[in-house]
mmCIF file of N, CA, C and O in Angstrom:
data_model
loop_
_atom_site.group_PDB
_atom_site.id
_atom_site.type_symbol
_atom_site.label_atom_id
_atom_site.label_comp_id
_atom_site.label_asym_id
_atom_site.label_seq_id
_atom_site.Cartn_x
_atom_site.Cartn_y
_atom_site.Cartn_z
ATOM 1 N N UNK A 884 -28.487 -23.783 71.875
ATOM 2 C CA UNK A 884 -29.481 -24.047 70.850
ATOM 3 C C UNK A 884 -30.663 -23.116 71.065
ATOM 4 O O UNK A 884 -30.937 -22.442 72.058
ATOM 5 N N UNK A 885 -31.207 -23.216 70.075
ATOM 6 C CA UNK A 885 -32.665 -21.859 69.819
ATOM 7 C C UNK A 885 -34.205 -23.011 70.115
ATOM 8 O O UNK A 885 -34.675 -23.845 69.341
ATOM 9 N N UNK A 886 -34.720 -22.583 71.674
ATOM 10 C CA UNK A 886 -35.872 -22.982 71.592
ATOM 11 C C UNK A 886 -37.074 -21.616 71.187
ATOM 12 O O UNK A 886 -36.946 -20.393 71.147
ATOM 13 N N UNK A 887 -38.471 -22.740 70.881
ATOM 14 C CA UNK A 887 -39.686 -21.650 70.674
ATOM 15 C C UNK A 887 -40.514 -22.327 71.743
ATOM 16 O O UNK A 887 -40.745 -23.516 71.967
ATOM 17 N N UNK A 888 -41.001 -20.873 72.508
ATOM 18 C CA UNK A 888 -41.401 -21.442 73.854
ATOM 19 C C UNK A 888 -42.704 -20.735 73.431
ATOM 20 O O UNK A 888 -42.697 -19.519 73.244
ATOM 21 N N UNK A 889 -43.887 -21.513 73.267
ATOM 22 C CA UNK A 889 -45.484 -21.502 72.530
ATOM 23 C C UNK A 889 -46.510 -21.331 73.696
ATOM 24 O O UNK A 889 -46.773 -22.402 74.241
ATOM 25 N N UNK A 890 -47.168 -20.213 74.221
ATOM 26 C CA UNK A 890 -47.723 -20.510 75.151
ATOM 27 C C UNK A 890 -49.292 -19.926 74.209
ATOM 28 O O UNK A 890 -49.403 -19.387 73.108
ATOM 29 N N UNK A 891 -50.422 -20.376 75.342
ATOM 30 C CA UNK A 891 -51.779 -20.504 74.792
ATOM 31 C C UNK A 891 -52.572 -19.822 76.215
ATOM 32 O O UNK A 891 -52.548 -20.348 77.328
ATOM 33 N N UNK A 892 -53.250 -18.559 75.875
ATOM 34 C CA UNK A 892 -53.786 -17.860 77.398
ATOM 35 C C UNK A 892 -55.124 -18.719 77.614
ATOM 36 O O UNK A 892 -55.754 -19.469 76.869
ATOM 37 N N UNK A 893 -55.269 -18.374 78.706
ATOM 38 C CA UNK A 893 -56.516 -18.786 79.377
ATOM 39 C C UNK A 893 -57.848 -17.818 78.783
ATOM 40 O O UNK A 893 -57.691 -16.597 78.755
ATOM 41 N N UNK A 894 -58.761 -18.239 78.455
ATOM 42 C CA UNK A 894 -59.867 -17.510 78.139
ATOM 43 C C UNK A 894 -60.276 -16.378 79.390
ATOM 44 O O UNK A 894 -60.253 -16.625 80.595
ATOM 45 N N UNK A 895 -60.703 -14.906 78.664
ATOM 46 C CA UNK A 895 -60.705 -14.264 79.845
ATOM 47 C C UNK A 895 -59.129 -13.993 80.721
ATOM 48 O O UNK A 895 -59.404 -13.680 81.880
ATOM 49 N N UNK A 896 -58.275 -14.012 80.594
ATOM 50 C CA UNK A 896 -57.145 -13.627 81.372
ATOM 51 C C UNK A 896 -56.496 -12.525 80.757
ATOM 52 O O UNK A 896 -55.269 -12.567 80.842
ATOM 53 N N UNK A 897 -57.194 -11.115 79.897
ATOM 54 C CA UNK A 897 -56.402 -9.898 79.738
ATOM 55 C C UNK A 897 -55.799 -9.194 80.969
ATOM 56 O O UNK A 897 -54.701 -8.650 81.082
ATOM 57 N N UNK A 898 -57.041 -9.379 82.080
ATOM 58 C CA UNK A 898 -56.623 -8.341 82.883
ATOM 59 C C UNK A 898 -55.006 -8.769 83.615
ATOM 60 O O UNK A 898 -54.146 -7.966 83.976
ATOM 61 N N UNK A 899 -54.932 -10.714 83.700
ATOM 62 C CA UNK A 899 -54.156 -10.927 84.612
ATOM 63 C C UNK A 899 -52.898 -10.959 83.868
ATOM 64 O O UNK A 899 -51.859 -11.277 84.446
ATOM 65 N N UNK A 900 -52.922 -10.548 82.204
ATOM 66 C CA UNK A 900 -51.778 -10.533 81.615
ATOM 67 C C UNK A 900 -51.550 -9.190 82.064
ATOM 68 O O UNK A 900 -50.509 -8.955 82.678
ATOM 69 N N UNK A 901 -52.440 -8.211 81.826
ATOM 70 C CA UNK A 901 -52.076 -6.935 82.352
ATOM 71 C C UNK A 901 -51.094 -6.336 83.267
ATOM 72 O O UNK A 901 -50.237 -5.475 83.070
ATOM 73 N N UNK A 902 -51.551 -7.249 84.707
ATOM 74 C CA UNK A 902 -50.706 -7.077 85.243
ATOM 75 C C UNK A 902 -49.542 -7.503 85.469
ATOM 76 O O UNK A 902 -48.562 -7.003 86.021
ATOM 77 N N UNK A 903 -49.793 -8.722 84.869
ATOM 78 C CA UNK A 903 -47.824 -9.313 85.468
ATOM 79 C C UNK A 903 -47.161 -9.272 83.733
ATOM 80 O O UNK A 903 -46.468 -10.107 83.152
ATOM 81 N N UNK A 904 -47.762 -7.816 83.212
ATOM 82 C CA UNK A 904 -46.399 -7.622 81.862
ATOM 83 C C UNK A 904 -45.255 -7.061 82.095
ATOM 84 O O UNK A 904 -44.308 -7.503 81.446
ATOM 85 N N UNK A 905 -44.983 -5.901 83.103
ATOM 86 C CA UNK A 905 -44.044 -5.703 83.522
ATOM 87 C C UNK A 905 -43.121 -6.983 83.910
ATOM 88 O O UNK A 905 -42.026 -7.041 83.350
ATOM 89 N N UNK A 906 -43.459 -7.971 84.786
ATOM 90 C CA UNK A 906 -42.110 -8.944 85.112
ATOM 91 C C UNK A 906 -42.254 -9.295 84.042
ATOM 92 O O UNK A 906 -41.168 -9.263 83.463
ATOM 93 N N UNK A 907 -43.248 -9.723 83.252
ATOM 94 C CA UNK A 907 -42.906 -10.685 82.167
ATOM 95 C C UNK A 907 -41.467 -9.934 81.162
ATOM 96 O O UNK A 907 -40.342 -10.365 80.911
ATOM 97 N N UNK A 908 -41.964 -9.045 80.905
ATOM 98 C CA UNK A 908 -40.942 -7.791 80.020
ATOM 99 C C UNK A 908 -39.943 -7.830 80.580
ATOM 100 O O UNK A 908 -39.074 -8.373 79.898
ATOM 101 N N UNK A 909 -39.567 -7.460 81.672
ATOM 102 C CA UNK A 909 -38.461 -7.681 82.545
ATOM 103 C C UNK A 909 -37.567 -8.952 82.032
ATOM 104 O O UNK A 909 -36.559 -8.972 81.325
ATOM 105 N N UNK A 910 -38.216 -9.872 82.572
ATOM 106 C CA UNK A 910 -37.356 -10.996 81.711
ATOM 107 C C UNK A 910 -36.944 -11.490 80.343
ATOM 108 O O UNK A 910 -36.027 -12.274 80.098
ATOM 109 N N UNK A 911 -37.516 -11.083 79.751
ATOM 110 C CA UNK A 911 -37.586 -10.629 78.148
ATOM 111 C C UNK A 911 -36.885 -9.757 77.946
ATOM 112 O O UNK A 911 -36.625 -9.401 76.797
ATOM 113 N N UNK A 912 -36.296 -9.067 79.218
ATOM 114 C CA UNK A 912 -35.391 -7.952 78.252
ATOM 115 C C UNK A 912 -33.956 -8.375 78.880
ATOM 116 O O UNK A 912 -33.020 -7.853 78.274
ATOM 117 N N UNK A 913 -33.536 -9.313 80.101
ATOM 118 C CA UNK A 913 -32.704 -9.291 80.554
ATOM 119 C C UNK A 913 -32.327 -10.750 79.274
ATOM 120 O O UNK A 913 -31.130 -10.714 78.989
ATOM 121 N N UNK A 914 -32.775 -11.443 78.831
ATOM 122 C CA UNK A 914 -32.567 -12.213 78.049
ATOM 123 C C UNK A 914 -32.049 -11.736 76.595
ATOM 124 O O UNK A 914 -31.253 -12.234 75.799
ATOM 125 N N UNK A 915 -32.777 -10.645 76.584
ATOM 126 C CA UNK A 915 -32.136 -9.597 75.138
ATOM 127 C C UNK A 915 -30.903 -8.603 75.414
ATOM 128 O O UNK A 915 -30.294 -7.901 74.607
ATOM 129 N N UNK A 916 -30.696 -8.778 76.991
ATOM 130 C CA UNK A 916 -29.239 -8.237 77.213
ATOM 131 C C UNK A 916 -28.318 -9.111 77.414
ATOM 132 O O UNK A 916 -27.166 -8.699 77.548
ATOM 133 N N UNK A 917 -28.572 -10.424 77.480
ATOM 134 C CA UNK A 917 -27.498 -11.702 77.122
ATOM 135 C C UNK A 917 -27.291 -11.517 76.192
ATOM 136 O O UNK A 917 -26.090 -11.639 75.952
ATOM 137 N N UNK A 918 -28.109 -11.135 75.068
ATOM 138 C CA UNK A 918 -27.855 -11.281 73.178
ATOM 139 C C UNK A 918 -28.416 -12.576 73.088
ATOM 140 O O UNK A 918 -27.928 -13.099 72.085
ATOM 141 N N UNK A 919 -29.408 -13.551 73.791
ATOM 142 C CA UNK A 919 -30.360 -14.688 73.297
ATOM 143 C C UNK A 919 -31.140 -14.473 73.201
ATOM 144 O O UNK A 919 -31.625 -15.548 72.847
ATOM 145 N N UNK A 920 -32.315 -13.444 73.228
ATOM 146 C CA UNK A 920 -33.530 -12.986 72.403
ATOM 147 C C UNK A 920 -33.604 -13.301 70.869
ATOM 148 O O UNK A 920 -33.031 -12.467 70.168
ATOM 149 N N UNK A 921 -33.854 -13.741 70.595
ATOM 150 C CA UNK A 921 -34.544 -13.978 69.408
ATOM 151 C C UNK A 921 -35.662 -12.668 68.325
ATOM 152 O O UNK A 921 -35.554 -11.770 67.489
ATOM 153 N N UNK A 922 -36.655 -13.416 69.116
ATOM 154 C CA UNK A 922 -38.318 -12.835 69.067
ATOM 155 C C UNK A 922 -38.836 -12.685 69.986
ATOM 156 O O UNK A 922 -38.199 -13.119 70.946
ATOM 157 N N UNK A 923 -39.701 -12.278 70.209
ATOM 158 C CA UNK A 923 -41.172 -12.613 71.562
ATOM 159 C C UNK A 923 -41.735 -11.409 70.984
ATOM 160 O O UNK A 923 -41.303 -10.508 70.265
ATOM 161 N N UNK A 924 -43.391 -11.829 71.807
ATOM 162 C CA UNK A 924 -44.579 -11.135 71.022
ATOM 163 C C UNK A 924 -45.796 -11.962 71.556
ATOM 164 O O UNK A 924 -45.727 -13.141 71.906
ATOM 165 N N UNK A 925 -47.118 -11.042 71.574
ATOM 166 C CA UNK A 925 -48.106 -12.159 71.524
ATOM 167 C C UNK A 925 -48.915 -12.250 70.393
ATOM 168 O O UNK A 925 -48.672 -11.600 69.376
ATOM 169 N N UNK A 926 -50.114 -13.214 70.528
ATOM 170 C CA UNK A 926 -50.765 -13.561 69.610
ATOM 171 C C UNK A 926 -52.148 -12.531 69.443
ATOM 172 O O UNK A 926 -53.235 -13.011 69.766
ATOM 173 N N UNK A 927 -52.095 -11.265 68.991
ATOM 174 C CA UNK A 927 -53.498 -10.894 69.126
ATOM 175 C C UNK A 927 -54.808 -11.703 68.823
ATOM 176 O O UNK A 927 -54.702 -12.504 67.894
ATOM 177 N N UNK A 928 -56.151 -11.622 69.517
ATOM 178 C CA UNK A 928 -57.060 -12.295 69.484
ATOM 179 C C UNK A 928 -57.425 -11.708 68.006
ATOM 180 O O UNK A 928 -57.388 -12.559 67.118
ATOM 181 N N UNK A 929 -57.702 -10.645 67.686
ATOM 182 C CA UNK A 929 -57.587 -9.996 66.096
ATOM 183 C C UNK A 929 -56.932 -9.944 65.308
ATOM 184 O O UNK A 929 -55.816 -10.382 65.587
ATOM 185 N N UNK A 930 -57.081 -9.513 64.122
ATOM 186 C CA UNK A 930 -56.260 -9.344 63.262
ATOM 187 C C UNK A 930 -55.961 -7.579 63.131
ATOM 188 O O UNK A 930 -56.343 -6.650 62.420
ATOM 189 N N UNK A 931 -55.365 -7.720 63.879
ATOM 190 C CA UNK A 931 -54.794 -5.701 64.075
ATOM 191 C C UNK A 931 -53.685 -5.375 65.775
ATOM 192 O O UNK A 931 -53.910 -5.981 66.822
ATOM 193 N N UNK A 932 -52.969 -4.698 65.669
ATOM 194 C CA UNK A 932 -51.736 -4.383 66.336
ATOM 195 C C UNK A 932 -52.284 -4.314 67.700
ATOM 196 O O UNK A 932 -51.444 -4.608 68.551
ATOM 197 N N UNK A 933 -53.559 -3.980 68.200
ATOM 198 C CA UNK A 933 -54.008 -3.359 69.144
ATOM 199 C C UNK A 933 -55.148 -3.944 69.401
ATOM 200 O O UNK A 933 -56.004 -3.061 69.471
ATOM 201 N N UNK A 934 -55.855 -5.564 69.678
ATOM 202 C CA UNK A 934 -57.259 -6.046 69.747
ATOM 203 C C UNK A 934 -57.588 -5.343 71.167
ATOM 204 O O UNK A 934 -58.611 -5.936 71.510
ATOM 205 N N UNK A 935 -57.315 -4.496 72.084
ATOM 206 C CA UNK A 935 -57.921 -3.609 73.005
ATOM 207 C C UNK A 935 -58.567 -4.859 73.587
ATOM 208 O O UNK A 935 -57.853 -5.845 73.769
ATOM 209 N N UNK A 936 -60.084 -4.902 73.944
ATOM 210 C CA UNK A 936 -60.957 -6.028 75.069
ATOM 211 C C UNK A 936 -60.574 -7.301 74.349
ATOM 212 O O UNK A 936 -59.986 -8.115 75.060
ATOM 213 N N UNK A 937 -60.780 -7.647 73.094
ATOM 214 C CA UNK A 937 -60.545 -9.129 73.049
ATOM 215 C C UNK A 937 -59.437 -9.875 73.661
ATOM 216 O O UNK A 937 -59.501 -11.000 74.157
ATOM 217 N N UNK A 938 -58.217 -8.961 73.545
ATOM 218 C CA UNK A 938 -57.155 -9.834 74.082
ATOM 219 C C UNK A 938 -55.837 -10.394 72.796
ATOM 220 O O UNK A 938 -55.433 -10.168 71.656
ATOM 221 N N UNK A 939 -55.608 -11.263 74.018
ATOM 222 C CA UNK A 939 -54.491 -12.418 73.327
ATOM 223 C C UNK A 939 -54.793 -13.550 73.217
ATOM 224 O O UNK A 939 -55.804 -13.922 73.813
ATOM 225 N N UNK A 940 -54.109 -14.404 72.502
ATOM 226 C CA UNK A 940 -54.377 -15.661 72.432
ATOM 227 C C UNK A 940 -53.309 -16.742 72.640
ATOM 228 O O UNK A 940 -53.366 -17.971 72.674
ATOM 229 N N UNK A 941 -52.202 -15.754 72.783
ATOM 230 C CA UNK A 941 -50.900 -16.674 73.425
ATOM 231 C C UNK A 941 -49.959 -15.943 73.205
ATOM 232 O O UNK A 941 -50.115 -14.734 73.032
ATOM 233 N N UNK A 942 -48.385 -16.745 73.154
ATOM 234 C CA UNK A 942 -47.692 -16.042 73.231
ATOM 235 C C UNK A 942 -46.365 -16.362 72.413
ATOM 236 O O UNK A 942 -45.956 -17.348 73.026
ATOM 237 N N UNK A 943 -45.597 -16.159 71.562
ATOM 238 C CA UNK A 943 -44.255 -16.741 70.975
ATOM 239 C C UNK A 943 -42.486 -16.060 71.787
ATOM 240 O O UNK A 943 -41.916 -15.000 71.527
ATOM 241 N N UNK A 944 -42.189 -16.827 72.471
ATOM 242 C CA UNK A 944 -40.646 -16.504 72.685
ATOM 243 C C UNK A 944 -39.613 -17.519 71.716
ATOM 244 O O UNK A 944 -39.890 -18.718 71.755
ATOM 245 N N UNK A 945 -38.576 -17.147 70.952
ATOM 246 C CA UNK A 945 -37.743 -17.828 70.324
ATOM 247 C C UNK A 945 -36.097 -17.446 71.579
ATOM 248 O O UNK A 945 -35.631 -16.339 71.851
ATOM 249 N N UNK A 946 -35.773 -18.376 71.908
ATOM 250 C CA UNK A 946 -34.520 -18.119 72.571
ATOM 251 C C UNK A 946 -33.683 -18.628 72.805
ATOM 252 O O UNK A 946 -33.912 -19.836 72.857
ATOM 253 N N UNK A 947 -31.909 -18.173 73.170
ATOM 254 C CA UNK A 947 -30.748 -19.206 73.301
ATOM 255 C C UNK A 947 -30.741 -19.638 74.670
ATOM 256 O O UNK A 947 -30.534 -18.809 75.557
ATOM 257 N N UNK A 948 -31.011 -21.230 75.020
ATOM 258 C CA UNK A 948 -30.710 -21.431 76.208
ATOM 259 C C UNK A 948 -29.861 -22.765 75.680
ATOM 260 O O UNK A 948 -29.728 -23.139 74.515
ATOM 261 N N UNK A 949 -29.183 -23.530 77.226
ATOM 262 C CA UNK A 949 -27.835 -24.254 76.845
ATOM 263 C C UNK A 949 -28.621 -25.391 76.616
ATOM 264 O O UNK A 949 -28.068 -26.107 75.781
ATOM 265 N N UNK A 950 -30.110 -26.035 77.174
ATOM 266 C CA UNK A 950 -30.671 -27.170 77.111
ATOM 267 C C UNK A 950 -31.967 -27.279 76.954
ATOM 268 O O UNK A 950 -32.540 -26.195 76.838
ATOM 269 N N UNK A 951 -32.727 -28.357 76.903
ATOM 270 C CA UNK A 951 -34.521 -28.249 76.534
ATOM 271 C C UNK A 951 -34.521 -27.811 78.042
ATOM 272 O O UNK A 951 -34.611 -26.602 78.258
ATOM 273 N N UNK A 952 -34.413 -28.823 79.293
ATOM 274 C CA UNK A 952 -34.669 -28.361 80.457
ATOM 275 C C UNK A 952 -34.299 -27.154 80.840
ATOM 276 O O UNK A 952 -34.741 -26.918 81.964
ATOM 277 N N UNK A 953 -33.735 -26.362 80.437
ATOM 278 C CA UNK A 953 -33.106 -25.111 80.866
ATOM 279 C C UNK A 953 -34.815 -23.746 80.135
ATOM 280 O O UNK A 953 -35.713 -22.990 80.504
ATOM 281 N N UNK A 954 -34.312 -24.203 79.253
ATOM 282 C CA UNK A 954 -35.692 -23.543 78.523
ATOM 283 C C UNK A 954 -37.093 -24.008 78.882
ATOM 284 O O UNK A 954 -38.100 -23.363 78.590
ATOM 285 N N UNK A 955 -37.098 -24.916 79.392
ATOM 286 C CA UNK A 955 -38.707 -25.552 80.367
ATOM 287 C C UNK A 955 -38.493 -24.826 81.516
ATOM 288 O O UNK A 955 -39.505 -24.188 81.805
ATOM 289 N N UNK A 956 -37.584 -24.665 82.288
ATOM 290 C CA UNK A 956 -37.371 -23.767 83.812
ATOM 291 C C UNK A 956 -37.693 -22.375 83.609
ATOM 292 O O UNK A 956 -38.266 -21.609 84.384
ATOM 293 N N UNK A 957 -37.196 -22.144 82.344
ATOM 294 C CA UNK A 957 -37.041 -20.354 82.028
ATOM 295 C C UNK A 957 -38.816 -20.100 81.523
ATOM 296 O O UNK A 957 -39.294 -18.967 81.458
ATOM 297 N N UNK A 958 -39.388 -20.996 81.295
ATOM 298 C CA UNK A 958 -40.928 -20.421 80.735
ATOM 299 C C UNK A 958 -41.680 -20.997 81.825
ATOM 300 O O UNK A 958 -42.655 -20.402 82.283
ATOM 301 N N UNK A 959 -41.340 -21.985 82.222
ATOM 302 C CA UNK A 959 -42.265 -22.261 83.969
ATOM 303 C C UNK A 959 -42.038 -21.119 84.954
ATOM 304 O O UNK A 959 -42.870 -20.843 85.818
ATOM 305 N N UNK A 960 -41.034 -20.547 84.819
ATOM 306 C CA UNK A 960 -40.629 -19.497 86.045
ATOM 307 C C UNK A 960 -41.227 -18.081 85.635
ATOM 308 O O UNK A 960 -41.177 -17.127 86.412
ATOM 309 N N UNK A 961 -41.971 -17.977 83.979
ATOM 310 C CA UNK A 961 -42.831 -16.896 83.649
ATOM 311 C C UNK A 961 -43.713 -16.129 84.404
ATOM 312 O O UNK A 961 -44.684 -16.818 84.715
ATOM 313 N N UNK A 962 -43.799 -14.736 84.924
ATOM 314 C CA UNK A 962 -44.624 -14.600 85.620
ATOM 315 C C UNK A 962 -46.441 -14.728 85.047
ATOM 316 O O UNK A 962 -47.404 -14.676 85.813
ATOM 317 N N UNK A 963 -46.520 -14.915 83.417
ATOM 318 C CA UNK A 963 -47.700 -15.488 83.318
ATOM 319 C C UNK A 963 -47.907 -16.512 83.424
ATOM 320 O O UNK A 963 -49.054 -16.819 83.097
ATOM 321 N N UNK A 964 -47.147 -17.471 83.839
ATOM 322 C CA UNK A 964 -47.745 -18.655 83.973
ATOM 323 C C UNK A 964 -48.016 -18.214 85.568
ATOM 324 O O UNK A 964 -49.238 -18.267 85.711
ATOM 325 N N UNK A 965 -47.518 -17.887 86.567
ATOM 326 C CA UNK A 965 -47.678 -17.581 87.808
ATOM 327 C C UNK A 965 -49.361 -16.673 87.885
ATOM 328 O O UNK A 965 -50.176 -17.047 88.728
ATOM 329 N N UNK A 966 -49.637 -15.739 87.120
ATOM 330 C CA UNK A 966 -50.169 -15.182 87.308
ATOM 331 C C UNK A 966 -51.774 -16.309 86.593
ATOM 332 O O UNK A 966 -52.899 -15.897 86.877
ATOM 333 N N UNK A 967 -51.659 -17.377 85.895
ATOM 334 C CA UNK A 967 -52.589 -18.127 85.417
ATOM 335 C C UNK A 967 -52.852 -17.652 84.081
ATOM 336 O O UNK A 967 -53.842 -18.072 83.483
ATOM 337 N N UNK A 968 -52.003 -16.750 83.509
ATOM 338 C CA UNK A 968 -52.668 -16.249 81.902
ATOM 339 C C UNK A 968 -52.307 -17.408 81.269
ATOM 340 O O UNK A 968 -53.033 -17.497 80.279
ATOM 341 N N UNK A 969 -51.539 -18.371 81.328
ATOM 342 C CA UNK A 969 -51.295 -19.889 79.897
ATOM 343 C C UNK A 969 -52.285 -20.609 80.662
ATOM 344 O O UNK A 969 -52.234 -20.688 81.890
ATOM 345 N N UNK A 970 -53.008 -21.032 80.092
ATOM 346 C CA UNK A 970 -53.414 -22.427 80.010
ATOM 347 C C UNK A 970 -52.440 -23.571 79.636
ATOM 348 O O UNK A 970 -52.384 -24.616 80.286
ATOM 349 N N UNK A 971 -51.527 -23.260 78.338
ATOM 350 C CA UNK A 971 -50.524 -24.248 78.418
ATOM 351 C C UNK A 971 -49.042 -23.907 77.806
ATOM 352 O O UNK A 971 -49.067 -23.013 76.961
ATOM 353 N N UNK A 972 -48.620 -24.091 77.899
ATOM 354 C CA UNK A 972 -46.652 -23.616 77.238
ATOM 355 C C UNK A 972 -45.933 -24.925 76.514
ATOM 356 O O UNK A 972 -45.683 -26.006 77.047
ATOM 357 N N UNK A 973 -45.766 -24.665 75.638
ATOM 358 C CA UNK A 973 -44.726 -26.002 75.118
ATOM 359 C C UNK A 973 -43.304 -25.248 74.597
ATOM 360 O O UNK A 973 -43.343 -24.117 74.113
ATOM 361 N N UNK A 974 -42.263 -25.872 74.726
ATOM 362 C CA UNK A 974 -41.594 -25.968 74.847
ATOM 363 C C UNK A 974 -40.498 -26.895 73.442
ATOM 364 O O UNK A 974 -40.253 -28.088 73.621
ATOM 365 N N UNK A 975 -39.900 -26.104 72.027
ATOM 366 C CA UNK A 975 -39.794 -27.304 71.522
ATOM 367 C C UNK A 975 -38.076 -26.566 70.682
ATOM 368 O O UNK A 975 -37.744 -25.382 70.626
ATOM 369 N N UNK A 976 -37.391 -27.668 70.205
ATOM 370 C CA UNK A 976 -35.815 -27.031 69.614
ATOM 371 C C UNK A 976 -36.389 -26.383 68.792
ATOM 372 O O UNK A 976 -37.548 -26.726 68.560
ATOM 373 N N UNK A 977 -35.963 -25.501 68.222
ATOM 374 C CA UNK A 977 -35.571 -24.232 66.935
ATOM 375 C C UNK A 977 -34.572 -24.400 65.901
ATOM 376 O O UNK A 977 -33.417 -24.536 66.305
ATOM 377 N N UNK A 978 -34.713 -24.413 65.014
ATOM 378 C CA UNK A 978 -33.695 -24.419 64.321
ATOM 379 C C UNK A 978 -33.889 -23.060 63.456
ATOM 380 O O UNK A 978 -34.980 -23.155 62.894
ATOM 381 N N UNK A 979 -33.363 -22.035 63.181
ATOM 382 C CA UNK A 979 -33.399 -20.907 62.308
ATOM 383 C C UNK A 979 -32.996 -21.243 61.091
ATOM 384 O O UNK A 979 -31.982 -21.940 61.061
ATOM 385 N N UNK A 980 -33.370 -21.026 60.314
ATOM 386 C CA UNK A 980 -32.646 -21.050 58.325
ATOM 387 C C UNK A 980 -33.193 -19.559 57.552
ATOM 388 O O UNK A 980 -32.644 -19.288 56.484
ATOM 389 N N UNK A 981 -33.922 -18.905 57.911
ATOM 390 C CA UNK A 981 -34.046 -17.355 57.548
ATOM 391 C C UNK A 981 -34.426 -16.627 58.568
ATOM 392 O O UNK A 981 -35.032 -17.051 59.552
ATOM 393 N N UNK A 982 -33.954 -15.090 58.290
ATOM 394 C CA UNK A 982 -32.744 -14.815 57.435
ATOM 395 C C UNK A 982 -31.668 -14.870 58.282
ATOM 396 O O UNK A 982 -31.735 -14.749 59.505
ATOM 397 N N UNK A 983 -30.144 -15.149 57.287
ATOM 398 C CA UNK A 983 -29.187 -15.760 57.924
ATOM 399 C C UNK A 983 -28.679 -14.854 58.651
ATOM 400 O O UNK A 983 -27.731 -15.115 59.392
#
């Protein structure tokens, strides 16, 4: 099944997304070499491709895992959550209907 794993940064935490984007990407891409990637992306603090100092404001992953708990392990084990950039992550089923 397709979860959307919703995370929300910590105020002030560009720099510490900064650094742990590499693992984060990392895992994001080994998940898009299963073929369960979906989406992922973050939330710019602006409205433009590139908010530079303002930041992010969270984060969207859509992905195939076999269970909810499976998909709660896979976004707890994020290296932004390690690194303190979420303040919080939820975790909820997906259902897709466009496009087919």
């Amino acid at each position: 099944m397709l979860y959307a794993i919703m995370a929300t940064d910590r105020p002030g935490s560009l720099a510490d997304r900064l650094a742990a984007r590499p693992a984060h990407l990392e895992r994001l891409h080994a998940l898009q070499a299963d073929g369960r990637l979906i989406l992922a992306g973050p939330h710019p603090a602006l409205d433009c491709e590139d908010p530079g100092e303002a930041g992010f404001t969270g984060s969207l992953v859509v992905a195939e895992f076999a269970s909810e708990e499976d998909a709660r392990a896979w976004a707890e084990a994020d290296p932004y959550v390690a690194a303190g950039v979420y303040q919080d992550v939820s975790v909820k089923p997906f259902k897709k209907v466009l496009p087919p």
